[in-house]
CSV table of N, CA and C in Angstrom, one decimal:
chain,number,residue,atom,x,y,z
M,290,MET,N,-13.8,26.1,-3.1
M,290,MET,CA,-13.2,26.0,-1.8
M,290,MET,C,-11.7,26.2,-2.0
M,291,GLU,N,-11.2,27.0,-1.1
M,291,GLU,CA,-9.7,27.2,-1.2
M,291,GLU,C,-9.0,26.0,-0.6
M,292,GLN,N,-7.7,26.0,-0.9
M,292,GLN,CA,-6.9,24.8,-0.5
M,292,GLN,C,-6.7,24.9,1.1
M,293,LEU,N,-6.6,26.0,1.6
M,293,LEU,CA,-6.5,26.2,3.1
M,293,LEU,C,-7.7,25.7,3.8
M,294,GLU,N,-8.9,26.0,3.2
M,294,GLU,CA,-10.2,25.5,3.8
M,294,GLU,C,-10.3,24.0,3.8
M,295,LEU,N,-9.8,23.4,2.7
M,295,LEU,CA,-9.8,21.9,2.6
M,295,LEU,C,-8.9,21.3,3.6
M,296,VAL,N,-7.7,22.0,3.9
M,296,VAL,CA,-6.8,21.5,4.9
M,296,VAL,C,-7.5,21.5,6.3
M,297,TYR,N,-8.2,22.7,6.6
M,297,TYR,CA,-8.9,22.8,7.9
M,297,TYR,C,-10.0,21.8,8.0
M,298,MET,N,-10.7,21.5,6.9
M,298,MET,CA,-11.8,20.6,7.0
M,298,MET,C,-11.2,19.2,7.2
M,299,LEU,N,-10.1,18.8,6.6
M,299,LEU,CA,-9.5,17.5,6.8
M,299,LEU,C,-9.0,17.4,8.2
M,300,ILE,N,-8.4,18.4,8.8
M,300,ILE,CA,-7.9,18.4,10.2
M,300,ILE,C,-9.1,18.2,11.1
M,301,ALA,N,-10.2,18.9,10.8
M,301,ALA,CA,-11.4,18.7,11.7
M,301,ALA,C,-12.0,17.3,11.6
M,302,LEU,N,-12.0,16.8,10.4
M,302,LEU,CA,-12.5,15.4,10.2
M,302,LEU,C,-11.7,14.4,11.0
M,303,VAL,N,-10.4,14.5,10.9
M,303,VAL,CA,-9.4,13.6,11.6
M,303,VAL,C,-9.6,13.7,13.1
M,304,LEU,N,-9.7,15.0,13.6
M,304,LEU,CA,-9.8,15.2,15.0
M,304,LEU,C,-11.2,14.6,15.5
M,305,GLY,N,-12.2,14.8,14.8
M,305,GLY,CA,-13.5,14.3,15.1
M,305,GLY,C,-13.6,12.8,15.2
M,306,THR,N,-12.9,12.2,14.2
M,306,THR,CA,-12.9,10.7,14.1
M,306,THR,C,-12.1,10.2,15.3
M,307,GLN,N,-10.9,10.8,15.6
M,307,GLN,CA,-10.1,10.3,16.6
M,307,GLN,C,-10.7,10.5,18.0
M,308,LEU,N,-11.4,11.6,18.1
M,308,LEU,CA,-12.1,11.9,19.4
M,308,LEU,C,-13.2,10.8,19.7
M,309,CYS,N,-13.9,10.4,18.6
M,309,CYS,CA,-14.9,9.4,18.8
M,309,CYS,C,-14.3,8.0,19.2
M,310,ARG,N,-13.1,7.8,18.7
M,310,ARG,CA,-12.4,6.5,19.0
M,310,ARG,C,-11.8,6.5,20.4
M,311,PHE,N,-11.3,7.7,20.9
M,311,PHE,CA,-10.7,7.8,22.2
M,311,PHE,C,-11.6,8.0,23.4
M,312,ILE,N,-12.8,8.5,23.1
M,312,ILE,CA,-13.8,8.8,24.2
M,312,ILE,C,-14.0,7.5,25.1
M,313,PRO,N,-14.3,6.3,24.5
M,313,PRO,CA,-14.5,5.1,25.3
M,313,PRO,C,-13.3,4.8,26.2
M,314,LEU,N,-12.1,5.1,25.8
M,314,LEU,CA,-11.0,4.8,26.6
M,314,LEU,C,-10.9,5.8,27.9
M,315,ILE,N,-11.5,7.0,27.7
M,315,ILE,CA,-11.4,8.0,28.8
M,315,ILE,C,-12.5,7.9,29.8
M,316,LEU,N,-13.7,7.5,29.3
M,316,LEU,CA,-14.9,7.5,30.1
M,316,LEU,C,-14.9,6.3,31.1
M,317,PRO,N,-15.4,6.5,32.3
M,317,PRO,CA,-15.5,5.3,33.2
M,317,PRO,C,-16.3,4.2,32.7
M,318,LYS,N,-15.9,3.0,33.1
M,318,LYS,CA,-16.6,1.8,32.6
M,318,LYS,C,-18.1,1.7,33.1
M,319,SER,N,-18.4,2.3,34.2
M,319,SER,CA,-19.8,2.3,34.7
M,319,SER,C,-20.7,3.1,33.8
M,320,LEU,N,-20.2,4.2,33.2
M,320,LEU,CA,-20.9,5.0,32.3
M,320,LEU,C,-21.1,4.3,31.0
M,321,LEU,N,-20.1,3.6,30.6
M,321,LEU,CA,-20.3,2.8,29.3
M,321,LEU,C,-21.2,1.7,29.4
M,322,ALA,N,-21.5,1.2,30.6
M,322,ALA,CA,-22.4,0.0,30.8
M,322,ALA,C,-23.8,0.5,31.0
M,323,HIS,N,-24.1,1.8,30.9
M,323,HIS,CA,-25.4,2.3,31.0
M,323,HIS,C,-26.3,1.7,29.9
M,324,PRO,N,-27.6,1.3,30.2
M,324,PRO,CA,-28.4,0.6,29.2
M,324,PRO,C,-28.7,1.5,28.0
M,325,VAL,N,-28.8,2.8,28.1
M,325,VAL,CA,-29.1,3.6,27.0
M,325,VAL,C,-27.9,3.6,26.0
M,326,LEU,N,-26.7,3.6,26.5
M,326,LEU,CA,-25.5,3.5,25.6
M,326,LEU,C,-25.4,2.1,25.0
M,327,GLN,N,-25.8,1.1,25.7
M,327,GLN,CA,-25.7,-0.3,25.2
M,327,GLN,C,-26.8,-0.4,24.0
M,328,LYS,N,-27.9,0.1,24.2
M,328,LYS,CA,-29.0,0.1,23.2
M,328,LYS,C,-28.5,0.9,22.0
M,329,LEU,N,-27.9,2.1,22.2
M,329,LEU,CA,-27.5,2.9,21.1
M,329,LEU,C,-26.4,2.1,20.3
M,330,ASN,N,-25.5,1.5,21.0
M,330,ASN,CA,-24.4,0.7,20.4
M,330,ASN,C,-25.0,-0.4,19.5
M,331,LYS,N,-26.1,-1.0,20.0
M,331,LYS,CA,-26.7,-2.1,19.2
M,331,LYS,C,-27.4,-1.6,18.0
M,332,MET,N,-28.1,-0.4,18.0
M,332,MET,CA,-28.9,0.1,17.0
M,332,MET,C,-28.2,1.0,16.0
M,333,LEU,N,-27.1,1.5,16.3
M,333,LEU,CA,-26.4,2.5,15.5
M,333,LEU,C,-26.0,2.1,14.1
M,334,PRO,N,-25.4,0.9,13.9
M,334,PRO,CA,-25.0,0.5,12.6
M,334,PRO,C,-26.2,0.5,11.6
M,335,LEU,N,-27.3,-0.1,12.0
M,335,LEU,CA,-28.5,-0.1,11.1
M,335,LEU,C,-29.0,1.3,10.8
M,336,VAL,N,-29.0,2.1,11.8
M,336,VAL,CA,-29.5,3.5,11.6
M,336,VAL,C,-28.6,4.3,10.6
M,337,ILE,N,-27.3,4.1,10.8
M,337,ILE,CA,-26.4,4.8,9.9
M,337,ILE,C,-26.5,4.3,8.5
M,338,MET,N,-26.6,3.0,8.3
M,338,MET,CA,-26.7,2.4,7.0
M,338,MET,C,-28.0,2.9,6.3
M,339,ILE,N,-29.1,2.9,7.1
M,339,ILE,CA,-30.4,3.4,6.5
M,339,ILE,C,-30.3,4.8,6.1
M,340,LEU,N,-29.7,5.7,6.9
M,340,LEU,CA,-29.5,7.1,6.5
M,340,LEU,C,-28.6,7.2,5.3
M,341,LEU,N,-27.5,6.5,5.2
M,341,LEU,CA,-26.7,6.6,4.0
M,341,LEU,C,-27.4,6.2,2.8
M,342,VAL,N,-28.1,5.1,2.8
M,342,VAL,CA,-28.8,4.6,1.7
M,342,VAL,C,-30.0,5.5,1.3
M,343,VAL,N,-30.8,5.9,2.2
M,343,VAL,CA,-32.0,6.7,1.9
M,343,VAL,C,-31.5,8.1,1.3
M,344,THR,N,-30.5,8.7,1.9
M,344,THR,CA,-30.1,10.0,1.3
M,344,THR,C,-29.4,9.8,-0.1
M,345,SER,N,-29.0,8.6,-0.5
M,345,SER,CA,-28.5,8.5,-1.8
M,345,SER,C,-29.5,8.3,-2.9
M,346,ILE,N,-30.8,8.1,-2.5
M,346,ILE,CA,-31.8,7.8,-3.5
M,346,ILE,C,-32.2,9.2,-4.1
M,347,GLN,N,-32.2,9.2,-5.5
M,347,GLN,CA,-32.7,10.4,-6.2
M,347,GLN,C,-34.1,10.2,-6.6
M,348,LEU,N,-34.9,11.2,-6.2
M,348,LEU,CA,-36.3,11.2,-6.6
M,348,LEU,C,-36.4,11.6,-8.0
M,349,PRO,N,-37.3,10.9,-8.8
M,349,PRO,CA,-37.4,11.2,-10.2
M,349,PRO,C,-38.1,12.6,-10.5
M,350,ASP,N,-37.7,13.1,-11.6
M,350,ASP,CA,-38.4,14.3,-12.1
M,350,ASP,C,-39.8,13.9,-12.5
M,351,PHE,N,-40.8,14.6,-12.2
M,351,PHE,CA,-42.2,14.2,-12.6
M,351,PHE,C,-42.5,14.7,-14.0
M,352,GLY,N,-41.6,14.4,-14.9
M,352,GLY,CA,-41.8,14.7,-16.3
M,352,GLY,C,-42.3,13.4,-17.0
M,353,LEU,N,-42.0,13.4,-18.3
M,353,LEU,CA,-42.4,12.3,-19.1
M,353,LEU,C,-41.4,11.1,-19.0
M,354,ASN,N,-41.7,10.2,-18.2
M,354,ASN,CA,-40.9,8.9,-18.0
M,354,ASN,C,-39.4,9.2,-17.7
M,355,SER,N,-39.2,10.2,-17.0
M,355,SER,CA,-37.7,10.6,-16.7
M,355,SER,C,-37.3,10.2,-15.3
M,356,GLY,N,-36.4,9.3,-15.2
M,356,GLY,CA,-35.8,8.9,-13.9
M,356,GLY,C,-36.6,7.9,-13.2
M,357,TYR,N,-37.7,7.4,-13.7
M,357,TYR,CA,-38.4,6.4,-12.9
M,357,TYR,C,-37.7,5.0,-12.8
M,358,SER,N,-37.0,4.6,-13.9
M,358,SER,CA,-36.3,3.4,-13.9
M,358,SER,C,-35.1,3.4,-12.9
M,359,ARG,N,-34.4,4.6,-12.8
M,359,ARG,CA,-33.4,4.7,-11.9
M,359,ARG,C,-33.9,4.7,-10.4
M,360,PHE,N,-35.0,5.4,-10.2
M,360,PHE,CA,-35.6,5.4,-8.9
M,360,PHE,C,-36.1,4.0,-8.4
M,361,PHE,N,-36.7,3.2,-9.3
M,361,PHE,CA,-37.1,1.9,-8.9
M,361,PHE,C,-35.9,1.0,-8.7
M,362,ALA,N,-34.9,1.1,-9.5
M,362,ALA,CA,-33.6,0.3,-9.3
M,362,ALA,C,-33.0,0.6,-7.9
M,363,GLN,N,-33.0,1.9,-7.6
M,363,GLN,CA,-32.4,2.3,-6.3
M,363,GLN,C,-33.3,1.8,-5.1
M,364,LEU,N,-34.6,1.8,-5.3
M,364,LEU,CA,-35.6,1.4,-4.3
M,364,LEU,C,-35.4,-0.2,-4.1
M,365,LEU,N,-35.3,-0.9,-5.2
M,365,LEU,CA,-35.1,-2.4,-5.1
M,365,LEU,C,-33.8,-2.7,-4.4
M,366,ALA,N,-32.7,-2.0,-4.7
M,366,ALA,CA,-31.4,-2.2,-4.1
M,366,ALA,C,-31.5,-1.9,-2.6
M,367,LEU,N,-32.2,-0.8,-2.3
M,367,LEU,CA,-32.4,-0.4,-0.9
M,367,LEU,C,-33.1,-1.6,-0.1
M,368,VAL,N,-34.1,-2.1,-0.7
M,368,VAL,CA,-34.9,-3.2,0.0
M,368,VAL,C,-34.0,-4.4,0.2
M,369,ALA,N,-33.2,-4.7,-0.8
M,369,ALA,CA,-32.2,-5.8,-0.8
M,369,ALA,C,-31.2,-5.6,0.3
M,370,VAL,N,-30.7,-4.4,0.4
M,370,VAL,CA,-29.7,-4.1,1.5
M,370,VAL,C,-30.3,-4.2,2.9
M,371,ILE,N,-31.5,-3.7,3.1
M,371,ILE,CA,-32.1,-3.8,4.4
M,371,ILE,C,-32.4,-5.3,4.7
M,372,ILE,N,-32.9,-6.0,3.8
M,372,ILE,CA,-33.2,-7.5,4.1
M,372,ILE,C,-31.9,-8.2,4.4
M,373,SER,N,-30.8,-8.0,3.6
M,373,SER,CA,-29.6,-8.7,3.8
M,373,SER,C,-28.9,-8.3,5.1
M,374,TYR,N,-29.1,-7.1,5.5
M,374,TYR,CA,-28.5,-6.7,6.8
M,374,TYR,C,-29.3,-7.3,7.9
M,375,ARG,N,-30.6,-7.3,7.8
M,375,ARG,CA,-31.4,-7.9,8.9
M,375,ARG,C,-31.1,-9.4,9.0
M,376,TRP,N,-30.8,-10.0,7.9
M,376,TRP,CA,-30.6,-11.5,7.8
M,376,TRP,C,-29.2,-11.8,8.3
M,377,LYS,N,-28.2,-11.2,7.8
M,377,LYS,CA,-26.8,-11.6,8.1
M,377,LYS,C,-26.1,-10.7,9.1
M,378,LYS,N,-26.6,-9.5,9.4
M,378,LYS,CA,-26.0,-8.5,10.3
M,378,LYS,C,-24.6,-8.2,9.9
M,379,ASN,N,-24.3,-8.1,8.6
M,379,ASN,CA,-23.0,-7.8,8.1
M,379,ASN,C,-23.1,-6.6,7.1
M,380,ILE,N,-22.5,-5.5,7.6
M,380,ILE,CA,-22.6,-4.2,6.8
M,380,ILE,C,-21.8,-4.3,5.5
M,381,LEU,N,-20.6,-4.9,5.5
M,381,LEU,CA,-19.9,-5.0,4.3
M,381,LEU,C,-20.6,-5.8,3.2
M,382,LEU,N,-21.2,-6.9,3.6
M,382,LEU,CA,-21.9,-7.8,2.7
M,382,LEU,C,-23.1,-7.0,2.2
M,383,SER,N,-23.8,-6.3,3.0
M,383,SER,CA,-25.0,-5.6,2.6
M,383,SER,C,-24.7,-4.5,1.7
M,384,VAL,N,-23.7,-3.7,2.0
M,384,VAL,CA,-23.3,-2.6,1.1
M,384,VAL,C,-22.9,-3.1,-0.3
M,385,GLY,N,-22.0,-4.1,-0.2
M,385,GLY,CA,-21.6,-4.7,-1.5
M,385,GLY,C,-22.7,-5.3,-2.3
M,386,LEU,N,-23.7,-5.9,-1.7
M,386,LEU,CA,-24.8,-6.5,-2.4
M,386,LEU,C,-25.6,-5.3,-3.0
M,387,GLY,N,-25.8,-4.2,-2.2
M,387,GLY,CA,-26.6,-3.1,-2.7
M,387,GLY,C,-25.9,-2.5,-4.0
M,388,ILE,N,-24.6,-2.3,-3.9
M,388,ILE,CA,-23.9,-1.7,-5.1
M,388,ILE,C,-24.0,-2.6,-6.3
M,389,ILE,N,-23.7,-3.9,-6.1
M,389,ILE,CA,-23.8,-4.8,-7.2
M,389,ILE,C,-25.2,-4.9,-7.8
M,390,LEU,N,-26.2,-5.0,-6.9
M,390,LEU,CA,-27.6,-5.1,-7.4
M,390,LEU,C,-28.0,-3.8,-8.1
M,391,LEU,N,-27.6,-2.7,-7.6
M,391,LEU,CA,-28.0,-1.4,-8.2
M,391,LEU,C,-27.4,-1.3,-9.6
M,392,ASN,N,-26.2,-1.7,-9.8
M,392,ASN,CA,-25.6,-1.7,-11.1
M,392,ASN,C,-26.3,-2.6,-12.1
M,393,ILE,N,-26.6,-3.8,-11.6
M,393,ILE,CA,-27.3,-4.8,-12.4
M,393,ILE,C,-28.7,-4.3,-12.8
M,394,LEU,N,-29.4,-3.8,-11.9
M,394,LEU,CA,-30.7,-3.2,-12.2
M,394,LEU,C,-30.7,-2.0,-13.1
M,395,LEU,N,-29.7,-1.2,-12.9
M,395,LEU,CA,-29.6,0.0,-13.8
M,395,LEU,C,-29.3,-0.5,-15.3
M,396,GLU,N,-28.5,-1.5,-15.4
M,396,GLU,CA,-28.3,-2.1,-16.8
M,396,GLU,C,-29.5,-2.7,-17.3
M,397,LEU,N,-30.3,-3.4,-16.5
M,397,LEU,CA,-31.5,-4.0,-17.0
M,397,LEU,C,-32.6,-3.0,-17.3
M,398,PHE,N,-32.7,-2.0,-16.5
M,398,PHE,CA,-33.8,-1.0,-16.7
M,398,PHE,C,-33.5,0.1,-17.8
M,399,ALA,N,-32.2,0.2,-18.1
M,399,ALA,CA,-31.8,1.3,-19.0
M,399,ALA,C,-32.1,0.9,-20.5
């Protein structure tokens, strides 16, 4: 990727992030109080976290015992993240727990 393309990508990311932050200030309050948006606001953190964690899992190669220990460590860390998020409703705690547990399990399984 060329340096100019990276600059364009960075500008697009910044504008997209800022647009998402400023839209609630511009939209009327009656639209923001709509039940569909309220439900989306309630469910979105869990959905985003599940998507991030699930896409980070690497499926093992189906060869001779290759990658299964890493796969099971990631799967156990994923279950711990989901349980801790459902229990405490704290994304930072859940992500931190998942990272720490994954590293511990990788050391144990390796």
